[in-house]
Amino acid sequence: MSIKGLAAKIFARYIHQKNQKWIQNPVAAQDQVFKELIQKASTTQFGIDHKFDTVLTHEDFVNQVPVRDYEGLKNYVDQVVKGEENILWPGKPLYFAKTSGTTSGAKYIPLTKESMPFHIQAARNAILNYIHETGKTDFVDGKMIFLQGSPELTEKNGIKLGRLSGIVAHFVPNYLQKNRLPSWETNCIEDWETKVDAIVEETFHQNMTVISGIPSWVQMYFEKLKDKAQQPVGDLFKNFNLFIYGGVNYEPYRAKFENLIGRKVDSIELFPASEGFFAYQDSQKEKGMLLLLNSGIFYEFIKADEFFTENPKRLTIKEVEVGVNYVLIISTNAGLWAYNIGDTIAFTSTKPYRVVVTGRIKHYISAFGEHVIGKEVETALQNALSGTNISVNEFTVAPQINPISGLPYHEWLIEFDHEPEDLEAFAQKIDLEMRQQNVYYDDLIKGHVLRTIVITKVAKNGFQEYMKSIGKLGGQNKLPRLSNDRKIADFFEAYHH
């Protein structure tokens, strides 16, 4: 073991022991975070408007601070963007993470000097935790790559702004800098395809040991590597043994990745967002990611199927149950309050508190009251694929409410890597899995409200073409697994005719 490896092991043990304090006392940890947040922000504009000086309990908070999404908080954020101080959090933020994608154009998510360190720490601790659990340290001597957005930042009223992954690039600790690729210049390339080509050139002859990024974009990188090397990625990079990813469920990609790599590699799942770093996989054996309860974030949970009702109950960590789908609501030391980030999660365990991401509250299909979520379509597809040689590159699901003939149905747009011999039989298989995943869907099929699913084949790279057409190729952009409208489906209809 190298000196670096030994040092990593010692540090990993220290961090593991330190974290046990809050892991063993989760409710106390959250109470502490809650008190600190309220106290620190009590003299801000938001704190004064919502009478933080009278907020002593969670109940007070619920009564005084409604759940909001970005649109709901926008008039406060706009003041911060203008450069005003003490609006949502004391002082001014250090950065804005700029994300695209709402009806109102760009979103500016504040990052403060209190919140920033937790983004860095969580990513570091995920890796240290893996070292502590597995005892593996060889990878620290090789090269690591992080596929991410451009680190170039612009400035607005004295506050720097850029993509979260780009901002984080400025904080990578020195001991990692020497090992890290791609180069700064390559990382700054805006066009995603040009950038991936440059990354392939730069990494081709290196001893890559850790690769990290969103699966769909890492897949593109792997495909280009494999084409160039004419051999699996795992043969090209003999010491590549750790894949770190976040942002989407890896399961639909797993078979494809093992095929591209040519062998199994360990993986660590992360749950980062511009709004906060919420969880990381803390065990190679257990399902789910450890929810970070002492990272300057106070969590509330609303049952997803009650979310759109008049007054849904806001639960704290001590009230949640395993296996229920919750909308995640956060209050943070970056000045977001009772903020709905749009993700849904479910707990896999409450000792410790581990979660899986189940989808987006706005990405669901309920054209007929079926409440289908991302996790259900992913699981159904995965089960239907298991034990076959069929493989899927990418997919999305949309409702077809007005078919030319016959009953309405769910249309599955699938880009196959390896097609089924009998598409119809495969569709039936997915449909049966869907009926087991979702009882409402099952009722609609039984009641002849819907007919079984219809698969539409998407041409190779079709989804990349789609992402390109809406200006979202690469970086942190993800294809929605399902949508309650036909925007994506209509693109392919136009594309075929």
Short mmCIF file of C-alpha atoms in Angstrom, two decimals:
data_model
loop_
_atom_site.label_atom_id
_atom_site.label_comp_id
_atom_site.label_asym_id
_atom_site.label_seq_id
_atom_site.Cartn_x
_atom_site.Cartn_y
_atom_site.Cartn_z
CA MET A 1 0.00 0.00 0.00
CA SER A 2 1.33 3.44 -0.92
CA ILE A 3 1.85 6.23 1.62
CA LYS A 4 -1.09 8.02 0.04
CA GLY A 5 -3.21 4.88 0.41
CA LEU A 6 -2.25 4.49 4.06
CA ALA A 7 -3.01 8.14 4.81
CA ALA A 8 -6.41 7.76 3.10
CA LYS A 9 -7.19 4.72 5.27
CA ILE A 10 -6.34 6.51 8.53
CA PHE A 11 -8.33 9.60 7.53
CA ALA A 12 -11.26 7.38 6.46
CA ARG A 13 -11.42 5.75 9.89
CA TYR A 14 -11.34 9.14 11.63
CA ILE A 15 -14.21 10.50 9.49
CA HIS A 16 -16.23 7.30 9.95
CA GLN A 17 -16.03 7.62 13.75
CA LYS A 18 -16.83 11.32 13.66
CA ASN A 19 -19.96 10.71 11.58
CA GLN A 20 -21.29 8.08 13.98
CA LYS A 21 -22.30 10.89 16.38
CA TRP A 22 -25.12 12.17 14.19
CA ILE A 23 -25.87 8.83 12.52
CA GLN A 24 -26.65 7.38 15.98
CA ASN A 25 -28.66 10.48 17.02
CA PRO A 26 -30.55 11.48 13.88
CA VAL A 27 -33.47 13.32 15.48
CA ALA A 28 -31.21 15.37 17.75
CA ALA A 29 -29.00 16.21 14.77
CA GLN A 30 -31.99 17.54 12.81
CA ASP A 31 -33.31 19.52 15.83
CA GLN A 32 -29.91 21.14 16.14
CA VAL A 33 -29.79 22.08 12.43
CA PHE A 34 -33.33 23.48 12.64
CA LYS A 35 -32.53 25.70 15.64
CA GLU A 36 -29.31 27.02 14.08
CA LEU A 37 -30.96 27.85 10.76
CA ILE A 38 -33.86 29.75 12.35
CA GLN A 39 -31.59 31.63 14.73
CA LYS A 40 -29.04 32.64 12.05
CA ALA A 41 -31.69 33.89 9.63
CA SER A 42 -33.96 35.59 12.15
CA THR A 43 -32.75 39.09 11.19
CA THR A 44 -32.87 38.54 7.41
CA GLN A 45 -35.68 39.96 5.29
CA PHE A 46 -37.21 36.49 4.98
CA GLY A 47 -36.82 35.83 8.71
CA ILE A 48 -38.55 39.10 9.60
CA ASP A 49 -41.37 38.54 7.07
CA HIS A 50 -42.02 35.08 8.53
CA LYS A 51 -41.56 36.06 12.21
CA PHE A 52 -38.63 33.71 12.82
CA ASP A 53 -38.21 35.27 16.28
CA THR A 54 -41.41 33.41 17.31
CA VAL A 55 -40.54 30.08 15.66
CA LEU A 56 -39.65 27.63 18.43
CA THR A 57 -41.01 24.35 17.11
CA HIS A 58 -41.50 22.61 13.79
CA GLU A 59 -45.21 23.28 14.18
CA ASP A 60 -44.55 27.05 14.39
CA PHE A 61 -42.43 26.78 11.25
CA VAL A 62 -45.19 24.94 9.35
CA ASN A 63 -47.70 27.62 10.36
CA GLN A 64 -45.48 30.51 9.33
CA VAL A 65 -43.53 29.26 6.33
CA PRO A 66 -45.48 27.74 3.43
CA VAL A 67 -43.89 25.22 1.08
CA ARG A 68 -42.62 27.00 -2.05
CA ASP A 69 -40.84 26.06 -5.24
CA TYR A 70 -38.48 28.35 -7.14
CA GLU A 71 -41.34 30.42 -8.56
CA GLY A 72 -42.68 30.92 -5.04
CA LEU A 73 -39.35 32.16 -3.72
CA LYS A 74 -38.43 34.11 -6.84
CA ASN A 75 -39.16 37.64 -5.58
CA TYR A 76 -36.68 37.06 -2.71
CA VAL A 77 -34.08 35.47 -5.00
CA ASP A 78 -34.43 38.38 -7.46
CA GLN A 79 -33.43 40.80 -4.69
CA VAL A 80 -30.38 38.67 -3.89
CA VAL A 81 -29.44 38.55 -7.59
CA LYS A 82 -29.61 42.36 -7.65
CA GLY A 83 -26.88 42.33 -5.01
CA GLU A 84 -28.97 43.16 -1.93
CA GLU A 85 -27.80 41.78 1.42
CA ASN A 86 -29.47 39.86 4.26
CA ILE A 87 -32.44 38.77 2.18
CA LEU A 88 -32.64 34.97 2.56
CA TRP A 89 -29.46 34.46 4.58
CA PRO A 90 -27.06 36.87 6.34
CA GLY A 91 -24.80 38.77 3.92
CA LYS A 92 -24.52 37.84 0.25
CA PRO A 93 -24.05 34.42 -1.27
CA LEU A 94 -20.59 33.47 -2.57
CA TYR A 95 -22.02 32.01 -5.78
CA PHE A 96 -25.14 31.32 -7.75
CA ALA A 97 -25.52 27.92 -9.32
CA LYS A 98 -27.33 28.71 -12.53
CA THR A 99 -29.64 26.00 -13.78
CA SER A 100 -31.93 26.04 -16.76
CA GLY A 101 -35.28 24.53 -17.04
CA THR A 102 -38.20 26.34 -15.44
CA THR A 103 -40.97 28.24 -17.10
CA SER A 104 -39.33 31.46 -15.91
CA GLY A 105 -36.02 30.77 -17.66
CA ALA A 106 -32.82 30.38 -15.69
CA LYS A 107 -32.87 29.58 -11.98
CA TYR A 108 -30.30 31.15 -9.65
CA ILE A 109 -29.67 28.92 -6.64
CA PRO A 110 -27.60 30.64 -3.91
CA LEU A 111 -24.47 29.00 -2.45
CA THR A 112 -23.18 30.63 0.73
CA LYS A 113 -19.94 30.43 2.66
CA GLU A 114 -21.81 28.21 5.15
CA SER A 115 -23.33 25.86 2.55
CA MET A 116 -20.40 25.51 0.14
CA PRO A 117 -18.11 23.36 2.36
CA PHE A 118 -20.83 20.72 2.75
CA HIS A 119 -20.93 20.08 -1.03
CA ILE A 120 -17.20 19.35 -0.99
CA GLN A 121 -17.22 17.41 2.27
CA ALA A 122 -20.05 15.09 1.23
CA ALA A 123 -18.32 14.05 -1.99
CA ARG A 124 -15.08 13.48 -0.11
CA ASN A 125 -16.79 11.53 2.69
CA ALA A 126 -18.54 9.25 0.18
CA ILE A 127 -15.12 8.14 -1.09
CA LEU A 128 -13.60 7.89 2.42
CA ASN A 129 -16.58 5.86 3.53
CA TYR A 130 -15.99 3.44 0.65
CA ILE A 131 -12.32 3.10 1.69
CA HIS A 132 -13.35 2.46 5.30
CA GLU A 133 -15.91 -0.19 4.34
CA THR A 134 -13.94 -2.06 1.68
CA GLY A 135 -10.34 -1.42 2.69
CA LYS A 136 -9.57 -0.64 -0.96
CA THR A 137 -7.16 2.24 -1.53
CA ASP A 138 -5.30 1.38 -4.77
CA PHE A 139 -7.39 3.84 -6.74
CA VAL A 140 -5.91 6.86 -4.92
CA ASP A 141 -2.66 6.39 -6.85
CA GLY A 142 -4.26 6.53 -10.30
CA LYS A 143 -5.99 9.24 -12.33
CA MET A 144 -9.57 10.29 -11.69
CA ILE A 145 -11.97 11.93 -14.07
CA PHE A 146 -15.05 13.98 -13.28
CA LEU A 147 -17.32 14.57 -16.27
CA GLN A 148 -18.89 17.90 -15.44
CA GLY A 149 -19.98 21.33 -16.57
CA SER A 150 -17.56 24.09 -17.49
CA PRO A 151 -15.71 25.65 -14.53
CA GLU A 152 -15.75 29.08 -16.18
CA LEU A 153 -17.72 31.51 -14.05
CA THR A 154 -19.27 34.86 -14.87
CA GLU A 155 -20.17 37.60 -12.43
CA LYS A 156 -23.43 39.34 -11.63
CA ASN A 157 -23.54 42.24 -9.14
CA GLY A 158 -20.42 41.02 -7.38
CA ILE A 159 -21.59 37.40 -7.11
CA LYS A 160 -19.96 34.72 -9.26
CA LEU A 161 -22.24 32.40 -11.17
CA GLY A 162 -21.86 29.14 -13.05
CA ARG A 163 -22.96 25.50 -13.07
CA LEU A 164 -22.73 23.69 -9.74
CA SER A 165 -20.25 21.08 -11.01
CA GLY A 166 -18.17 23.91 -12.46
CA ILE A 167 -18.18 25.85 -9.17
CA VAL A 168 -17.22 22.72 -7.23
CA ALA A 169 -14.24 22.26 -9.60
CA HIS A 170 -12.69 25.31 -7.91
CA PHE A 171 -12.74 23.55 -4.54
CA VAL A 172 -11.11 20.21 -5.31
CA PRO A 173 -8.52 19.65 -2.56
CA ASN A 174 -4.87 19.95 -3.60
CA TYR A 175 -4.02 16.32 -2.94
CA LEU A 176 -6.52 15.35 -5.67
CA GLN A 177 -5.60 18.04 -8.20
CA LYS A 178 -2.50 16.23 -9.51
CA ASN A 179 -4.52 13.09 -10.19
CA ARG A 180 -7.41 14.72 -11.82
CA LEU A 181 -8.52 14.92 -15.43
CA PRO A 182 -9.64 16.38 -17.78
CA SER A 183 -7.42 19.45 -17.97
CA TRP A 184 -8.86 22.86 -17.17
CA GLU A 185 -8.87 23.83 -20.89
CA THR A 186 -10.80 20.71 -21.90
CA ASN A 187 -13.24 21.20 -19.06
CA CYS A 188 -14.01 24.67 -20.38
CA ILE A 189 -15.15 23.44 -23.82
CA GLU A 190 -18.84 24.34 -24.05
CA ASP A 191 -19.94 22.01 -26.88
CA TRP A 192 -20.52 18.64 -25.25
CA GLU A 193 -19.57 16.38 -28.17
CA THR A 194 -16.33 18.28 -28.84
CA LYS A 195 -15.59 18.10 -25.12
CA VAL A 196 -16.12 14.32 -24.90
CA ASP A 197 -13.83 13.80 -27.92
CA ALA A 198 -11.16 15.92 -26.22
CA ILE A 199 -11.58 13.95 -22.97
CA VAL A 200 -11.12 10.66 -24.88
CA GLU A 201 -7.83 11.96 -26.35
CA GLU A 202 -6.63 13.17 -22.98
CA THR A 203 -7.43 10.06 -20.97
CA PHE A 204 -6.70 7.36 -23.56
CA HIS A 205 -3.14 6.54 -22.41
CA GLN A 206 -3.63 7.30 -18.71
CA ASN A 207 -3.96 4.99 -15.72
CA MET A 208 -7.62 5.80 -15.02
CA THR A 209 -8.83 4.37 -11.69
CA VAL A 210 -11.93 6.43 -10.85
CA ILE A 211 -14.53 7.69 -13.34
CA SER A 212 -17.46 9.81 -12.29
CA GLY A 213 -20.42 11.59 -13.86
CA ILE A 214 -24.07 11.19 -14.87
CA PRO A 215 -24.48 7.69 -16.39
CA SER A 216 -25.94 8.80 -19.73
CA TRP A 217 -22.94 11.06 -20.42
CA VAL A 218 -20.34 8.62 -19.11
CA GLN A 219 -21.90 6.08 -21.47
CA MET A 220 -21.17 8.38 -24.41
CA TYR A 221 -17.55 8.68 -23.22
CA PHE A 222 -17.22 4.89 -22.86
CA GLU A 223 -18.67 4.26 -26.32
CA LYS A 224 -16.13 6.62 -27.90
CA LEU A 225 -13.28 5.02 -25.92
CA LYS A 226 -14.33 1.54 -26.96
CA ASP A 227 -14.55 2.57 -30.64
CA LYS A 228 -11.10 4.08 -30.53
CA ALA A 229 -9.44 1.26 -28.57
CA GLN A 230 -11.35 -1.55 -30.27
CA GLN A 231 -11.50 -3.23 -26.86
CA PRO A 232 -13.65 -2.93 -23.72
CA VAL A 233 -13.00 0.05 -21.45
CA GLY A 234 -11.95 -2.32 -18.63
CA ASP A 235 -9.12 -3.73 -20.80
CA LEU A 236 -7.98 -0.24 -21.82
CA PHE A 237 -8.03 0.95 -18.18
CA LYS A 238 -6.86 -2.15 -16.31
CA ASN A 239 -7.03 -0.46 -12.89
CA PHE A 240 -10.42 1.19 -13.35
CA ASN A 241 -12.46 -0.19 -10.46
CA LEU A 242 -14.66 2.59 -9.15
CA PHE A 243 -17.52 4.41 -10.86
CA ILE A 244 -19.09 7.34 -8.99
CA TYR A 245 -22.39 8.70 -10.27
CA GLY A 246 -25.44 10.69 -9.35
CA GLY A 247 -28.44 12.36 -10.85
CA VAL A 248 -30.24 9.34 -12.30
CA ASN A 249 -30.99 5.75 -11.43
CA TYR A 250 -28.05 3.64 -12.59
CA GLU A 251 -30.00 0.36 -12.85
CA PRO A 252 -31.32 0.88 -16.40
CA TYR A 253 -27.71 1.50 -17.50
CA ARG A 254 -25.96 -1.21 -15.46
CA ALA A 255 -26.08 -4.02 -18.05
CA LYS A 256 -24.98 -1.64 -20.80
CA PHE A 257 -22.06 -0.39 -18.68
CA GLU A 258 -20.87 -3.87 -17.74
CA ASN A 259 -20.90 -4.69 -21.43
CA LEU A 260 -18.90 -1.53 -22.32
CA ILE A 261 -16.43 -2.07 -19.46
CA GLY A 262 -16.27 -5.83 -19.97
CA ARG A 263 -16.46 -6.57 -16.23
CA LYS A 264 -18.12 -5.47 -13.02
CA VAL A 265 -16.75 -2.46 -11.13
CA ASP A 266 -17.76 -1.06 -7.74
CA SER A 267 -19.96 2.00 -7.80
CA ILE A 268 -20.89 4.76 -5.35
CA GLU A 269 -24.14 6.64 -5.81
CA LEU A 270 -24.40 10.31 -4.82
CA PHE A 271 -27.46 12.58 -4.46
CA PRO A 272 -26.14 16.09 -5.11
CA ALA A 273 -28.12 19.08 -6.38
CA SER A 274 -27.46 22.80 -6.68
CA GLU A 275 -29.74 23.19 -3.64
CA GLY A 276 -27.66 20.90 -1.44
CA PHE A 277 -25.82 17.60 -1.20
CA PHE A 278 -28.41 15.32 0.36
CA ALA A 279 -27.09 11.77 0.51
CA TYR A 280 -24.43 9.32 -0.58
CA GLN A 281 -24.21 5.54 -0.73
CA ASP A 282 -22.53 4.48 2.50
CA SER A 283 -22.57 0.74 1.98
CA GLN A 284 -21.73 -1.65 -0.85
CA LYS A 285 -24.09 -4.20 0.72
CA GLU A 286 -27.19 -2.22 1.71
CA LYS A 287 -29.68 -0.57 -0.61
CA GLY A 288 -30.07 3.21 -0.54
CA MET A 289 -27.98 6.28 0.32
CA LEU A 290 -27.28 7.72 3.76
CA LEU A 291 -29.33 10.90 4.25
CA LEU A 292 -26.99 13.61 5.56
CA LEU A 293 -28.71 14.98 8.65
CA ASN A 294 -26.04 17.33 9.98
CA SER A 295 -25.11 19.20 6.81
CA GLY A 296 -26.88 22.50 7.28
CA ILE A 297 -30.10 21.13 5.76
CA PHE A 298 -33.38 20.62 7.62
CA TYR A 299 -35.63 18.11 5.90
CA GLU A 300 -39.39 17.81 5.70
CA PHE A 301 -41.29 15.09 3.87
CA ILE A 302 -44.73 15.15 2.28
CA LYS A 303 -46.39 11.96 1.04
CA ALA A 304 -46.32 12.17 -2.74
CA ASP A 305 -49.91 11.02 -3.18
CA GLU A 306 -51.11 13.74 -0.76
CA PHE A 307 -48.90 16.45 -2.21
CA PHE A 308 -51.53 18.06 -4.44
CA THR A 309 -54.25 18.03 -1.76
CA GLU A 310 -55.37 21.11 0.17
CA ASN A 311 -53.18 20.87 3.28
CA PRO A 312 -50.73 17.98 3.10
CA LYS A 313 -48.97 17.06 6.34
CA ARG A 314 -45.29 18.02 6.59
CA LEU A 315 -43.40 15.29 8.42
CA THR A 316 -39.98 15.42 10.08
CA ILE A 317 -37.38 12.66 10.05
CA LYS A 318 -38.82 10.95 13.13
CA GLU A 319 -42.22 10.46 11.43
CA VAL A 320 -41.19 8.83 8.15
CA GLU A 321 -41.77 5.20 7.19
CA VAL A 322 -39.88 2.82 4.95
CA GLY A 323 -41.25 2.32 1.43
CA VAL A 324 -43.49 5.40 1.23
CA ASN A 325 -42.97 7.86 -1.61
CA TYR A 326 -42.22 11.37 -0.24
CA VAL A 327 -41.67 14.77 -1.83
CA LEU A 328 -38.45 16.19 -0.37
CA ILE A 329 -38.75 19.67 1.20
CA ILE A 330 -35.61 21.44 2.41
CA SER A 331 -34.54 24.46 4.45
CA THR A 332 -30.85 25.25 4.16
CA ASN A 333 -27.91 27.40 5.22
CA ALA A 334 -27.94 28.80 1.69
CA GLY A 335 -31.25 30.49 2.47
CA LEU A 336 -33.83 28.19 0.91
CA TRP A 337 -36.89 27.81 3.17
CA ALA A 338 -39.47 24.99 3.03
CA TYR A 339 -38.30 24.61 -0.53
CA ASN A 340 -39.60 21.92 -2.87
CA ILE A 341 -36.76 20.78 -5.14
CA GLY A 342 -39.12 18.56 -7.11
CA ASP A 343 -37.54 15.20 -6.24
CA THR A 344 -39.37 12.28 -4.68
CA ILE A 345 -37.60 9.79 -2.43
CA ALA A 346 -38.41 6.67 -0.42
CA PHE A 347 -36.66 5.34 2.67
CA THR A 348 -35.04 1.90 2.45
CA SER A 349 -34.10 1.99 6.15
CA THR A 350 -34.57 4.22 9.21
CA LYS A 351 -31.59 2.85 11.15
CA PRO A 352 -29.66 4.61 9.70
CA TYR A 353 -31.86 6.79 7.47
CA ARG A 354 -31.21 5.67 3.89
CA VAL A 355 -33.10 6.83 0.80
CA VAL A 356 -33.51 6.08 -2.86
CA VAL A 357 -34.58 8.71 -5.38
CA THR A 358 -37.86 7.57 -6.91
CA GLY A 359 -38.47 10.33 -9.46
CA ARG A 360 -39.64 13.90 -9.90
CA ILE A 361 -42.95 15.14 -8.56
CA LYS A 362 -43.59 16.74 -11.95
CA HIS A 363 -42.39 13.72 -13.93
CA TYR A 364 -45.21 11.29 -13.51
CA ILE A 365 -48.04 10.02 -15.64
CA SER A 366 -51.51 10.42 -14.33
CA ALA A 367 -53.50 11.08 -17.47
CA PHE A 368 -56.06 8.56 -16.18
CA GLY A 369 -55.45 8.74 -12.42
CA GLU A 370 -52.73 6.07 -12.45
CA HIS A 371 -50.01 8.09 -10.60
CA VAL A 372 -47.14 6.26 -12.32
CA ILE A 373 -43.69 7.41 -11.16
CA GLY A 374 -40.15 7.06 -12.51
CA LYS A 375 -39.12 4.26 -10.20
CA GLU A 376 -42.05 2.11 -11.37
CA VAL A 377 -41.24 2.34 -15.08
CA GLU A 378 -37.55 1.75 -14.37
CA THR A 379 -38.25 -1.31 -12.25
CA ALA A 380 -40.75 -2.72 -14.75
CA LEU A 381 -38.25 -2.39 -17.60
CA GLN A 382 -35.42 -3.83 -15.54
CA ASN A 383 -37.50 -6.88 -14.55
CA ALA A 384 -38.61 -7.40 -18.15
CA LEU A 385 -34.98 -7.26 -19.35
CA SER A 386 -33.65 -9.60 -16.70
CA GLY A 387 -32.58 -12.98 -18.06
CA THR A 388 -32.81 -11.82 -21.71
CA ASN A 389 -30.09 -10.56 -24.05
CA ILE A 390 -32.19 -7.49 -24.84
CA SER A 391 -30.49 -4.23 -23.85
CA VAL A 392 -31.75 -0.68 -23.80
CA ASN A 393 -29.78 2.51 -24.33
CA GLU A 394 -32.35 5.06 -23.22
CA PHE A 395 -36.13 5.33 -22.88
CA THR A 396 -39.03 7.54 -21.90
CA VAL A 397 -42.76 6.99 -21.43
CA ALA A 398 -45.72 9.19 -22.45
CA PRO A 399 -49.50 8.80 -22.37
CA GLN A 400 -51.40 8.46 -25.66
CA ILE A 401 -54.83 9.85 -24.81
CA ASN A 402 -56.32 10.13 -28.32
CA PRO A 403 -55.10 7.19 -30.40
CA ILE A 404 -56.26 6.92 -34.01
CA SER A 405 -58.06 3.71 -33.07
CA GLY A 406 -58.62 1.58 -29.99
CA LEU A 407 -58.21 2.41 -26.31
CA PRO A 408 -55.69 4.93 -24.98
CA TYR A 409 -52.35 3.55 -23.79
CA HIS A 410 -48.92 4.34 -22.40
CA GLU A 411 -46.39 4.70 -25.18
CA TRP A 412 -42.84 3.55 -24.38
CA LEU A 413 -40.23 5.17 -26.62
CA ILE A 414 -37.21 2.90 -26.45
CA GLU A 415 -33.79 3.15 -28.06
CA PHE A 416 -32.61 -0.47 -28.10
CA ASP A 417 -29.03 -1.54 -28.15
CA HIS A 418 -30.08 -5.14 -28.66
CA GLU A 419 -33.64 -5.50 -29.93
CA PRO A 420 -36.08 -8.17 -28.82
CA GLU A 421 -36.96 -10.72 -31.49
CA ASP A 422 -40.63 -10.32 -30.63
CA LEU A 423 -41.45 -6.71 -29.79
CA GLU A 424 -45.09 -7.48 -28.99
CA ALA A 425 -44.19 -10.20 -26.47
CA PHE A 426 -41.64 -7.86 -24.85
CA ALA A 427 -44.30 -5.13 -24.57
CA GLN A 428 -46.64 -7.60 -22.85
CA LYS A 429 -43.87 -8.51 -20.42
CA ILE A 430 -43.26 -4.87 -19.46
CA ASP A 431 -46.99 -4.34 -19.13
CA LEU A 432 -47.38 -7.22 -16.66
CA GLU A 433 -44.48 -5.82 -14.64
CA MET A 434 -46.14 -2.37 -14.67
CA ARG A 435 -49.36 -3.88 -13.36
CA GLN A 436 -47.45 -5.37 -10.45
CA GLN A 437 -45.71 -2.05 -9.78
CA ASN A 438 -48.84 0.08 -9.77
CA VAL A 439 -52.29 -0.99 -8.64
CA TYR A 440 -54.08 1.96 -10.27
CA TYR A 441 -52.56 1.03 -13.60
CA ASP A 442 -53.63 -2.57 -13.09
CA ASP A 443 -57.21 -1.42 -12.43
CA LEU A 444 -57.25 0.68 -15.62
CA ILE A 445 -56.10 -2.27 -17.71
CA LYS A 446 -58.62 -4.62 -16.06
CA GLY A 447 -61.37 -2.07 -16.45
CA HIS A 448 -60.59 -1.60 -20.17
CA VAL A 449 -59.86 2.08 -19.69
CA LEU A 450 -56.36 1.53 -21.09
CA ARG A 451 -54.92 -1.11 -23.37
CA THR A 452 -51.49 -2.62 -22.75
CA ILE A 453 -48.39 -0.59 -23.52
CA VAL A 454 -47.18 0.15 -27.04
CA ILE A 455 -43.45 0.29 -27.77
CA THR A 456 -42.13 2.76 -30.34
CA LYS A 457 -38.57 2.12 -31.42
CA VAL A 458 -36.29 5.16 -31.42
CA ALA A 459 -33.39 5.23 -33.90
CA LYS A 460 -29.80 4.98 -32.61
CA ASN A 461 -28.76 8.26 -30.90
CA GLY A 462 -32.33 9.52 -31.28
CA PHE A 463 -32.49 10.71 -27.68
CA GLN A 464 -29.21 12.58 -28.07
CA GLU A 465 -30.75 14.29 -31.10
CA TYR A 466 -33.77 15.21 -28.99
CA MET A 467 -31.63 16.62 -26.14
CA LYS A 468 -29.65 18.59 -28.72
CA SER A 469 -32.85 19.97 -30.26
CA ILE A 470 -33.87 21.49 -26.90
CA GLY A 471 -30.32 22.71 -26.20
CA LYS A 472 -29.69 20.27 -23.35
CA LEU A 473 -27.02 17.92 -24.63
CA GLY A 474 -24.47 16.97 -21.98
CA GLY A 475 -23.48 18.29 -18.59
CA GLN A 476 -26.06 17.83 -15.86
CA ASN A 477 -29.01 17.42 -18.22
CA LYS A 478 -31.14 14.32 -17.93
CA LEU A 479 -33.83 12.86 -20.13
CA PRO A 480 -37.10 12.60 -18.15
CA ARG A 481 -38.13 8.96 -17.67
CA LEU A 482 -41.75 9.87 -18.15
CA SER A 483 -43.95 12.87 -18.68
CA ASN A 484 -47.63 13.58 -18.39
CA ASP A 485 -47.67 15.23 -21.83
CA ARG A 486 -46.51 14.26 -25.30
CA LYS A 487 -43.81 16.88 -25.94
CA ILE A 488 -41.02 14.31 -26.28
CA ALA A 489 -43.21 11.75 -28.06
CA ASP A 490 -44.32 14.40 -30.58
CA PHE A 491 -40.70 15.20 -31.39
CA PHE A 492 -40.14 11.60 -32.48
CA GLU A 493 -43.40 11.50 -34.39
CA ALA A 494 -42.32 14.55 -36.39
CA TYR A 495 -38.82 13.13 -36.70
CA HIS A 496 -40.08 9.90 -38.29
CA HIS A 497 -42.53 11.43 -40.74
#
